[in-house]
Amino acid sequence: MARAPTPEQKAKEAAVLYTALADGANVALQFAFAAFTRSLSLLSEAIRGALMLAIEFYAFFVLRAVHRDRLGKFRFGIGQLEQMCNLAIGAGLVLSGLWIARQVVQLLLLDMPAATPLGLATAAVINSINVAINSLGWLAMFSASRSDDSAIYSAQLRARTVKLCSCFVVQTTMTIAALAKDPLISAWLDGLGATFVGALMVVIGSRMVWGALPDLLDRSVPADLEATIETILNEARITSADIAGRRTRRAGSFPHIELTLTTAGSLRVSDFLHRVRGLYGHLRRHAPDADIAIAVHPSVPNSRGSKRVEGEA
Amino acid sequence: MMRRRIWASRDGVPIVDFALLVLLLAAALYANSLTLIGVSIAGSTIALRELLLVSIRRRFDAGGSQNYQYGFGKILQAGNLLIAVVTIVTGFWLAGRTFDLTLTGFREISPLRLAFAATANALVLTWNGFLVHSYREPLDPATRVLQRARRRLFVVLLAIQVCLTVAVLAKDPVIAFCSDIFAAALAFLFIVVGGVKLSWDCICDLIDHPLDRDREGAIVALLTREGVKPEELADLRTRHCAERIFAELTLRIREAAPMEDACRRIAVLRRALEAEIEGLDLVIKLEGVEA
């Protein structure tokens, strides 16, 4: 069932939306001028900006959906949905980076027509607006950041830092290219800026894909979390004989931990549930965002009265 | 004996698939036929999926599953997603080429080359027909999905075979050209529609999408049949991956009840559900009720 967001949540949504809209207008302007001026640096910056914008809008929609409880149908959490978007955006970044590399090679080796000095100067002016918007956005987000920020906010701040970095590099190369009177130097500097942005896109994109894949493939949680679970089990005095099954899987910020306990030693259901509640409390304290499931594995008495454990599915 | 085992496990299918694909691609290039290029793309999709399934299954059988405790379903679907995306891209490339040729004009295909193309297609059609017939009732769910895709490919190949045969028999270059364009469009449709459907299925599986209402309703109906009252069913979470269904059931049970009775009931319930729902991975949780 959807619910109305609180005023504080609405304010957060508005902040994210207005920043994204400002970025969107900027990206549209960059695309238009990149086509007009034929500047590769500006075009690559526009593509990178558009993909980063996709992350911003994605974060915005996830935030909205979370505030309104609209993702309730994903009963195992939205961790995998988050990772799927990261994978798509990461793959998009890598492919765009490679496409820019191809364009740079064409420009430098195959004598593709380079940008004119006037075009480069206009591109530099447009990019300076981008630098100003990014600097203000980064400053606002950086001053609002806390050590316990959510994964979505941290990812946005990281994206904004990358954006600012690449903007500064492109601004430098583009300004020098516009000031240089020699078309060859202009072309090389334009190519250099595009190469930097392209390389940055490939590196960031690969990291995003590499980071998302283990989670999407249901790989078990990292060794440190496994070790934590082991410690918690020891603290809760759960021996290996009490555990019929133990499975974990990654899912973005919400790992899944599934423990199946045997009923040995529990005369009544309340005895079993007492153990479950104790263990759940321990696990919740150490992994507050995890999806924890403590299941039952029935030990059924056989005809001779001794207990046997039912076969696992 | 060994040969029979390879055949039964379908390990040899991708090898024959790829051998035929090489032949088909050579025929496509020789005959300059867009249709055969389309058929090669469609065939390579299924061959790659077969290869992926065989290699992942072998890896898991050899004990490479310690880090993937929920099975290989998601790895399979991620691989299938990649195959689907590549297929869609190549499908659109084929559509672009077909559209380009339709607009820019006539391209002559000699009757001999067309006959060669029809023969190559007939070979692939026969192979797929043989597979469709031989594995009418495959053992495992993952193979069944592939078998369904192969059946669809068989139907498309049959339609393409009709087009090519008509073109060969007509001995008219214009009819041959038109038949090639029409059959290529058919192949494009098959590739893109199949690719989009496969991508959607894979994405749903990868993001832990729940079962649809009907299938979830069927599980609830089964639980009711086994004596679980609505007030006892605290929660049911489901997700699916490939043909495997993951269900997490939370039952409300009186805290004062003997554990032995609860265990017996849970065991019966588990057996009944697993017998009715193929590929079910069931987890049962308990929630206490004071009274």
PDB file of N, CA and C in Angstrom, chain A residues 218-288:
ATOM      1  N   ASP A 218      23.979 -13.620  -7.162  1.00  0.00           N
ATOM      2  CA  ASP A 218      23.721 -14.295  -5.879  1.00  0.00           C
ATOM      3  C   ASP A 218      24.977 -14.924  -5.294  1.00  0.00           C
ATOM      4  N   ARG A 219      26.102 -14.248  -5.420  1.00  0.00           N
ATOM      5  CA  ARG A 219      27.328 -14.762  -4.824  1.00  0.00           C
ATOM      6  C   ARG A 219      27.215 -14.615  -3.310  1.00  0.00           C
ATOM      7  N   SER A 220      27.832 -15.537  -2.588  1.00  0.00           N
ATOM      8  CA  SER A 220      27.737 -15.464  -1.126  1.00  0.00           C
ATOM      9  C   SER A 220      28.430 -14.196  -0.615  1.00  0.00           C
ATOM     10  N   VAL A 221      28.066 -13.770   0.586  1.00  0.00           N
ATOM     11  CA  VAL A 221      28.562 -12.486   1.123  1.00  0.00           C
ATOM     12  C   VAL A 221      30.081 -12.529   1.312  1.00  0.00           C
ATOM     13  N   PRO A 222      30.737 -11.340   1.375  1.00  0.00           N
ATOM     14  CA  PRO A 222      32.196 -11.318   1.525  1.00  0.00           C
ATOM     15  C   PRO A 222      32.667 -12.048   2.794  1.00  0.00           C
ATOM     16  N   ALA A 223      33.955 -12.408   2.771  1.00  0.00           N
ATOM     17  CA  ALA A 223      34.514 -13.216   3.861  1.00  0.00           C
ATOM     18  C   ALA A 223      34.372 -12.537   5.218  1.00  0.00           C
ATOM     19  N   ASP A 224      34.481 -11.192   5.244  1.00  0.00           N
ATOM     20  CA  ASP A 224      34.415 -10.520   6.554  1.00  0.00           C
ATOM     21  C   ASP A 224      33.010 -10.654   7.173  1.00  0.00           C
ATOM     22  N   LEU A 225      31.974 -10.580   6.321  1.00  0.00           N
ATOM     23  CA  LEU A 225      30.616 -10.748   6.852  1.00  0.00           C
ATOM     24  C   LEU A 225      30.382 -12.203   7.268  1.00  0.00           C
ATOM     25  N   GLU A 226      30.949 -13.127   6.497  1.00  0.00           N
ATOM     26  CA  GLU A 226      30.843 -14.555   6.855  1.00  0.00           C
ATOM     27  C   GLU A 226      31.478 -14.784   8.228  1.00  0.00           C
ATOM     28  N   ALA A 227      32.647 -14.132   8.424  1.00  0.00           N
ATOM     29  CA  ALA A 227      33.344 -14.284   9.708  1.00  0.00           C
ATOM     30  C   ALA A 227      32.506 -13.688  10.837  1.00  0.00           C
ATOM     31  N   THR A 228      31.849 -12.541  10.536  1.00  0.00           N
ATOM     32  CA  THR A 228      30.989 -11.908  11.548  1.00  0.00           C
ATOM     33  C   THR A 228      29.846 -12.848  11.917  1.00  0.00           C
ATOM     34  N   ILE A 229      29.251 -13.487  10.900  1.00  0.00           N
ATOM     35  CA  ILE A 229      28.139 -14.413  11.167  1.00  0.00           C
ATOM     36  C   ILE A 229      28.628 -15.562  12.054  1.00  0.00           C
ATOM     37  N   GLU A 230      29.818 -16.044  11.743  1.00  0.00           N
ATOM     38  CA  GLU A 230      30.407 -17.141  12.526  1.00  0.00           C
ATOM     39  C   GLU A 230      30.556 -16.720  13.987  1.00  0.00           C
ATOM     40  N   THR A 231      31.073 -15.490  14.195  1.00  0.00           N
ATOM     41  CA  THR A 231      31.265 -14.976  15.558  1.00  0.00           C
ATOM     42  C   THR A 231      29.912 -14.859  16.277  1.00  0.00           C
ATOM     43  N   ILE A 232      28.920 -14.338  15.546  1.00  0.00           N
ATOM     44  CA  ILE A 232      27.588 -14.171  16.155  1.00  0.00           C
ATOM     45  C   ILE A 232      27.024 -15.535  16.568  1.00  0.00           C
ATOM     46  N   LEU A 233      27.210 -16.528  15.715  1.00  0.00           N
ATOM     47  CA  LEU A 233      26.708 -17.869  16.030  1.00  0.00           C
ATOM     48  C   LEU A 233      27.385 -18.414  17.286  1.00  0.00           C
ATOM     49  N   ASN A 234      28.689 -18.146  17.400  1.00  0.00           N
ATOM     50  CA  ASN A 234      29.418 -18.595  18.595  1.00  0.00           C
ATOM     51  C   ASN A 234      28.915 -17.882  19.839  1.00  0.00           C
ATOM     52  N   GLU A 235      28.703 -16.547  19.677  1.00  0.00           N
ATOM     53  CA  GLU A 235      28.203 -15.759  20.806  1.00  0.00           C
ATOM     54  C   GLU A 235      26.830 -16.255  21.264  1.00  0.00           C
ATOM     55  N   ALA A 236      26.002 -16.621  20.272  1.00  0.00           N
ATOM     56  CA  ALA A 236      24.642 -17.085  20.590  1.00  0.00           C
ATOM     57  C   ALA A 236      24.625 -18.562  20.976  1.00  0.00           C
ATOM     58  N   ARG A 237      25.799 -19.157  21.081  1.00  0.00           N
ATOM     59  CA  ARG A 237      25.981 -20.574  21.448  1.00  0.00           C
ATOM     60  C   ARG A 237      25.208 -21.513  20.510  1.00  0.00           C
ATOM     61  N   ILE A 238      25.296 -21.190  19.252  1.00  0.00           N
ATOM     62  CA  ILE A 238      24.691 -22.066  18.243  1.00  0.00           C
ATOM     63  C   ILE A 238      25.828 -22.909  17.671  1.00  0.00           C
ATOM     64  N   THR A 239      25.773 -24.196  17.898  1.00  0.00           N
ATOM     65  CA  THR A 239      26.840 -25.073  17.395  1.00  0.00           C
ATOM     66  C   THR A 239      26.503 -25.534  15.981  1.00  0.00           C
ATOM     67  N   SER A 240      27.481 -26.149  15.343  1.00  0.00           N
ATOM     68  CA  SER A 240      27.245 -26.618  13.969  1.00  0.00           C
ATOM     69  C   SER A 240      26.162 -27.700  13.928  1.00  0.00           C
ATOM     70  N   ALA A 241      25.994 -28.412  15.052  1.00  0.00           N
ATOM     71  CA  ALA A 241      24.945 -29.443  15.101  1.00  0.00           C
ATOM     72  C   ALA A 241      23.542 -28.819  15.085  1.00  0.00           C
ATOM     73  N   ASP A 242      23.462 -27.554  15.540  1.00  0.00           N
ATOM     74  CA  ASP A 242      22.156 -26.883  15.562  1.00  0.00           C
ATOM     75  C   ASP A 242      21.779 -26.318  14.199  1.00  0.00           C
ATOM     76  N   ILE A 243      22.758 -26.242  13.316  1.00  0.00           N
ATOM     77  CA  ILE A 243      22.498 -25.605  12.026  1.00  0.00           C
ATOM     78  C   ILE A 243      22.359 -26.655  10.930  1.00  0.00           C
ATOM     79  N   ALA A 244      21.193 -26.665  10.308  1.00  0.00           N
ATOM     80  CA  ALA A 244      20.968 -27.628   9.223  1.00  0.00           C
ATOM     81  C   ALA A 244      21.365 -27.032   7.878  1.00  0.00           C
ATOM     82  N   GLY A 245      21.331 -25.731   7.783  1.00  0.00           N
ATOM     83  CA  GLY A 245      21.684 -25.077   6.525  1.00  0.00           C
ATOM     84  C   GLY A 245      22.064 -23.631   6.752  1.00  0.00           C
ATOM     85  N   ARG A 246      22.992 -23.165   5.928  1.00  0.00           N
ATOM     86  CA  ARG A 246      23.421 -21.771   6.052  1.00  0.00           C
ATOM     87  C   ARG A 246      23.740 -21.262   4.649  1.00  0.00           C
ATOM     88  N   ARG A 247      22.997 -20.271   4.219  1.00  0.00           N
ATOM     89  CA  ARG A 247      23.225 -19.724   2.883  1.00  0.00           C
ATOM     90  C   ARG A 247      23.235 -18.204   2.975  1.00  0.00           C
ATOM     91  N   THR A 248      24.074 -17.592   2.189  1.00  0.00           N
ATOM     92  CA  THR A 248      24.090 -16.126   2.140  1.00  0.00           C
ATOM     93  C   THR A 248      24.179 -15.701   0.682  1.00  0.00           C
ATOM     94  N   ARG A 249      23.716 -14.507   0.403  1.00  0.00           N
ATOM     95  CA  ARG A 249      23.899 -13.943  -0.930  1.00  0.00           C
ATOM     96  C   ARG A 249      23.942 -12.431  -0.836  1.00  0.00           C
ATOM     97  N   ARG A 250      24.673 -11.837  -1.785  1.00  0.00           N
ATOM     98  CA  ARG A 250      24.803 -10.379  -1.775  1.00  0.00           C
ATOM     99  C   ARG A 250      23.633  -9.762  -2.521  1.00  0.00           C
ATOM    100  N   ALA A 251      23.253  -8.556  -2.115  1.00  0.00           N
ATOM    101  CA  ALA A 251      22.215  -7.821  -2.846  1.00  0.00           C
ATOM    102  C   ALA A 251      22.378  -6.336  -2.549  1.00  0.00           C
ATOM    103  N   GLY A 252      23.410  -5.740  -3.128  1.00  0.00           N
ATOM    104  CA  GLY A 252      23.655  -4.310  -2.914  1.00  0.00           C
ATOM    105  C   GLY A 252      23.871  -4.018  -1.445  1.00  0.00           C
ATOM    106  N   SER A 253      23.097  -3.060  -0.934  1.00  0.00           N
ATOM    107  CA  SER A 253      23.281  -2.681   0.470  1.00  0.00           C
ATOM    108  C   SER A 253      22.526  -3.606   1.414  1.00  0.00           C
ATOM    109  N   PHE A 254      21.789  -4.559   0.857  1.00  0.00           N
ATOM    110  CA  PHE A 254      20.964  -5.425   1.701  1.00  0.00           C
ATOM    111  C   PHE A 254      21.313  -6.906   1.520  1.00  0.00           C
ATOM    112  N   PRO A 255      22.382  -7.390   2.169  1.00  0.00           N
ATOM    113  CA  PRO A 255      22.737  -8.813   1.998  1.00  0.00           C
ATOM    114  C   PRO A 255      21.680  -9.730   2.606  1.00  0.00           C
ATOM    115  N   HIS A 256      21.597 -10.938   2.067  1.00  0.00           N
ATOM    116  CA  HIS A 256      20.625 -11.906   2.580  1.00  0.00           C
ATOM    117  C   HIS A 256      21.361 -12.979   3.381  1.00  0.00           C
ATOM    118  N   ILE A 257      20.855 -13.221   4.574  1.00  0.00           N
ATOM    119  CA  ILE A 257      21.437 -14.264   5.422  1.00  0.00           C
ATOM    120  C   ILE A 257      20.321 -15.246   5.741  1.00  0.00           C
ATOM    121  N   GLU A 258      20.551 -16.496   5.432  1.00  0.00           N
ATOM    122  CA  GLU A 258      19.507 -17.507   5.672  1.00  0.00           C
ATOM    123  C   GLU A 258      20.108 -18.638   6.509  1.00  0.00           C
ATOM    124  N   LEU A 259      19.574 -18.811   7.686  1.00  0.00           N
ATOM    125  CA  LEU A 259      20.060 -19.876   8.570  1.00  0.00           C
ATOM    126  C   LEU A 259      18.907 -20.839   8.833  1.00  0.00           C
ATOM    127  N   THR A 260      19.183 -22.117   8.751  1.00  0.00           N
ATOM    128  CA  THR A 260      18.141 -23.104   9.048  1.00  0.00           C
ATOM    129  C   THR A 260      18.565 -23.865  10.296  1.00  0.00           C
ATOM    130  N   LEU A 261      17.765 -23.720  11.342  1.00  0.00           N
ATOM    131  CA  LEU A 261      18.119 -24.350  12.620  1.00  0.00           C
ATOM    132  C   LEU A 261      17.367 -25.668  12.789  1.00  0.00           C
ATOM    133  N   THR A 262      18.018 -26.622  13.389  1.00  0.00           N
ATOM    134  CA  THR A 262      17.331 -27.870  13.719  1.00  0.00           C
ATOM    135  C   THR A 262      16.516 -27.627  14.996  1.00  0.00           C
ATOM    136  N   THR A 263      15.587 -28.506  15.246  1.00  0.00           N
ATOM    137  CA  THR A 263      14.733 -28.305  16.423  1.00  0.00           C
ATOM    138  C   THR A 263      15.218 -29.146  17.613  1.00  0.00           C
ATOM    139  N   ALA A 264      16.401 -29.715  17.461  1.00  0.00           N
ATOM    140  CA  ALA A 264      16.926 -30.569  18.535  1.00  0.00           C
ATOM    141  C   ALA A 264      16.992 -29.794  19.848  1.00  0.00           C
ATOM    142  N   GLY A 265      16.506 -30.397  20.898  1.00  0.00           N
ATOM    143  CA  GLY A 265      16.559 -29.769  22.215  1.00  0.00           C
ATOM    144  C   GLY A 265      15.382 -28.864  22.513  1.00  0.00           C
ATOM    145  N   SER A 266      14.471 -28.701  21.561  1.00  0.00           N
ATOM    146  CA  SER A 266      13.294 -27.844  21.794  1.00  0.00           C
ATOM    147  C   SER A 266      12.076 -28.730  22.012  1.00  0.00           C
ATOM    148  N   LEU A 267      11.533 -28.675  23.220  1.00  0.00           N
ATOM    149  CA  LEU A 267      10.349 -29.491  23.510  1.00  0.00           C
ATOM    150  C   LEU A 267       9.085 -28.824  22.988  1.00  0.00           C
ATOM    151  N   ARG A 268       9.033 -27.510  23.167  1.00  0.00           N
ATOM    152  CA  ARG A 268       7.856 -26.756  22.701  1.00  0.00           C
ATOM    153  C   ARG A 268       8.315 -25.756  21.640  1.00  0.00           C
ATOM    154  N   VAL A 269       7.329 -25.248  20.905  1.00  0.00           N
ATOM    155  CA  VAL A 269       7.621 -24.269  19.857  1.00  0.00           C
ATOM    156  C   VAL A 269       8.259 -23.027  20.487  1.00  0.00           C
ATOM    157  N   SER A 270       7.800 -22.665  21.671  1.00  0.00           N
ATOM    158  CA  SER A 270       8.348 -21.483  22.353  1.00  0.00           C
ATOM    159  C   SER A 270       9.854 -21.622  22.608  1.00  0.00           C
ATOM    160  N   ASP A 271      10.326 -22.851  22.892  1.00  0.00           N
ATOM    161  CA  ASP A 271      11.767 -23.056  23.125  1.00  0.00           C
ATOM    162  C   ASP A 271      12.549 -22.731  21.846  1.00  0.00           C
ATOM    163  N   PHE A 272      12.012 -23.234  20.737  1.00  0.00           N
ATOM    164  CA  PHE A 272      12.679 -23.014  19.454  1.00  0.00           C
ATOM    165  C   PHE A 272      12.675 -21.521  19.116  1.00  0.00           C
ATOM    166  N   LEU A 273      11.494 -20.896  19.308  1.00  0.00           N
ATOM    167  CA  LEU A 273      11.374 -19.474  18.962  1.00  0.00           C
ATOM    168  C   LEU A 273      12.253 -18.600  19.856  1.00  0.00           C
ATOM    169  N   HIS A 274      12.476 -19.025  21.082  1.00  0.00           N
ATOM    170  CA  HIS A 274      13.351 -18.287  21.997  1.00  0.00           C
ATOM    171  C   HIS A 274      14.776 -18.236  21.411  1.00  0.00           C
ATOM    172  N   ARG A 275      15.231 -19.396  20.911  1.00  0.00           N
ATOM    173  CA  ARG A 275      16.563 -19.456  20.281  1.00  0.00           C
ATOM    174  C   ARG A 275      16.604 -18.577  19.033  1.00  0.00           C
ATOM    175  N   VAL A 276      15.522 -18.658  18.253  1.00  0.00           N
ATOM    176  CA  VAL A 276      15.454 -17.887  17.000  1.00  0.00           C
ATOM    177  C   VAL A 276      15.528 -16.394  17.300  1.00  0.00           C
ATOM    178  N   ARG A 277      14.726 -15.948  18.294  1.00  0.00           N
ATOM    179  CA  ARG A 277      14.698 -14.511  18.616  1.00  0.00           C
ATOM    180  C   ARG A 277      16.067 -14.022  19.104  1.00  0.00           C
ATOM    181  N   GLY A 278      16.705 -14.823  19.923  1.00  0.00           N
ATOM    182  CA  GLY A 278      18.037 -14.461  20.438  1.00  0.00           C
ATOM    183  C   GLY A 278      19.031 -14.298  19.292  1.00  0.00           C
ATOM    184  N   LEU A 279      19.040 -15.279  18.400  1.00  0.00           N
ATOM    185  CA  LEU A 279      19.975 -15.262  17.274  1.00  0.00           C
ATOM    186  C   LEU A 279      19.661 -14.091  16.327  1.00  0.00           C
ATOM    187  N   TYR A 280      18.359 -13.866  16.111  1.00  0.00           N
ATOM    188  CA  TYR A 280      17.941 -12.781  15.212  1.00  0.00           C
ATOM    189  C   TYR A 280      18.422 -11.434  15.761  1.00  0.00           C
ATOM    190  N   GLY A 281      18.255 -11.249  17.070  1.00  0.00           N
ATOM    191  CA  GLY A 281      18.688  -9.998  17.705  1.00  0.00           C
ATOM    192  C   GLY A 281      20.179  -9.771  17.519  1.00  0.00           C
ATOM    193  N   HIS A 282      20.971 -10.832  17.746  1.00  0.00           N
ATOM    194  CA  HIS A 282      22.429 -10.738  17.571  1.00  0.00           C
ATOM    195  C   HIS A 282      22.772 -10.342  16.140  1.00  0.00           C
ATOM    196  N   LEU A 283      22.147 -11.052  15.180  1.00  0.00           N
ATOM    197  CA  LEU A 283      22.448 -10.801  13.764  1.00  0.00           C
ATOM    198  C   LEU A 283      22.034  -9.385  13.363  1.00  0.00           C
ATOM    199  N   ARG A 284      20.872  -8.955  13.826  1.00  0.00           N
ATOM    200  CA  ARG A 284      20.352  -7.627  13.464  1.00  0.00           C
ATOM    201  C   ARG A 284      21.274  -6.526  13.964  1.00  0.00           C
ATOM    202  N   ARG A 285      21.843  -6.722  15.171  1.00  0.00           N
ATOM    203  CA  ARG A 285      22.743  -5.712  15.730  1.00  0.00           C
ATOM    204  C   ARG A 285      23.992  -5.564  14.855  1.00  0.00           C
ATOM    205  N   HIS A 286      24.519  -6.681  14.352  1.00  0.00           N
ATOM    206  CA  HIS A 286      25.756  -6.630  13.569  1.00  0.00           C
ATOM    207  C   HIS A 286      25.519  -6.317  12.095  1.00  0.00           C
ATOM    208  N   ALA A 287      24.372  -6.669  11.577  1.00  0.00           N
ATOM    209  CA  ALA A 287      24.074  -6.401  10.159  1.00  0.00           C
ATOM    210  C   ALA A 287      22.690  -5.757  10.071  1.00  0.00           C
ATOM    211  N   PRO A 288      22.607  -4.453  10.381  1.00  0.00           N
ATOM    212  CA  PRO A 288      21.288  -3.806  10.472  1.00  0.00           C
ATOM    213  C   PRO A 288      20.500  -3.771   9.159  1.00  0.00           C
TER     214      PRO A 288
END
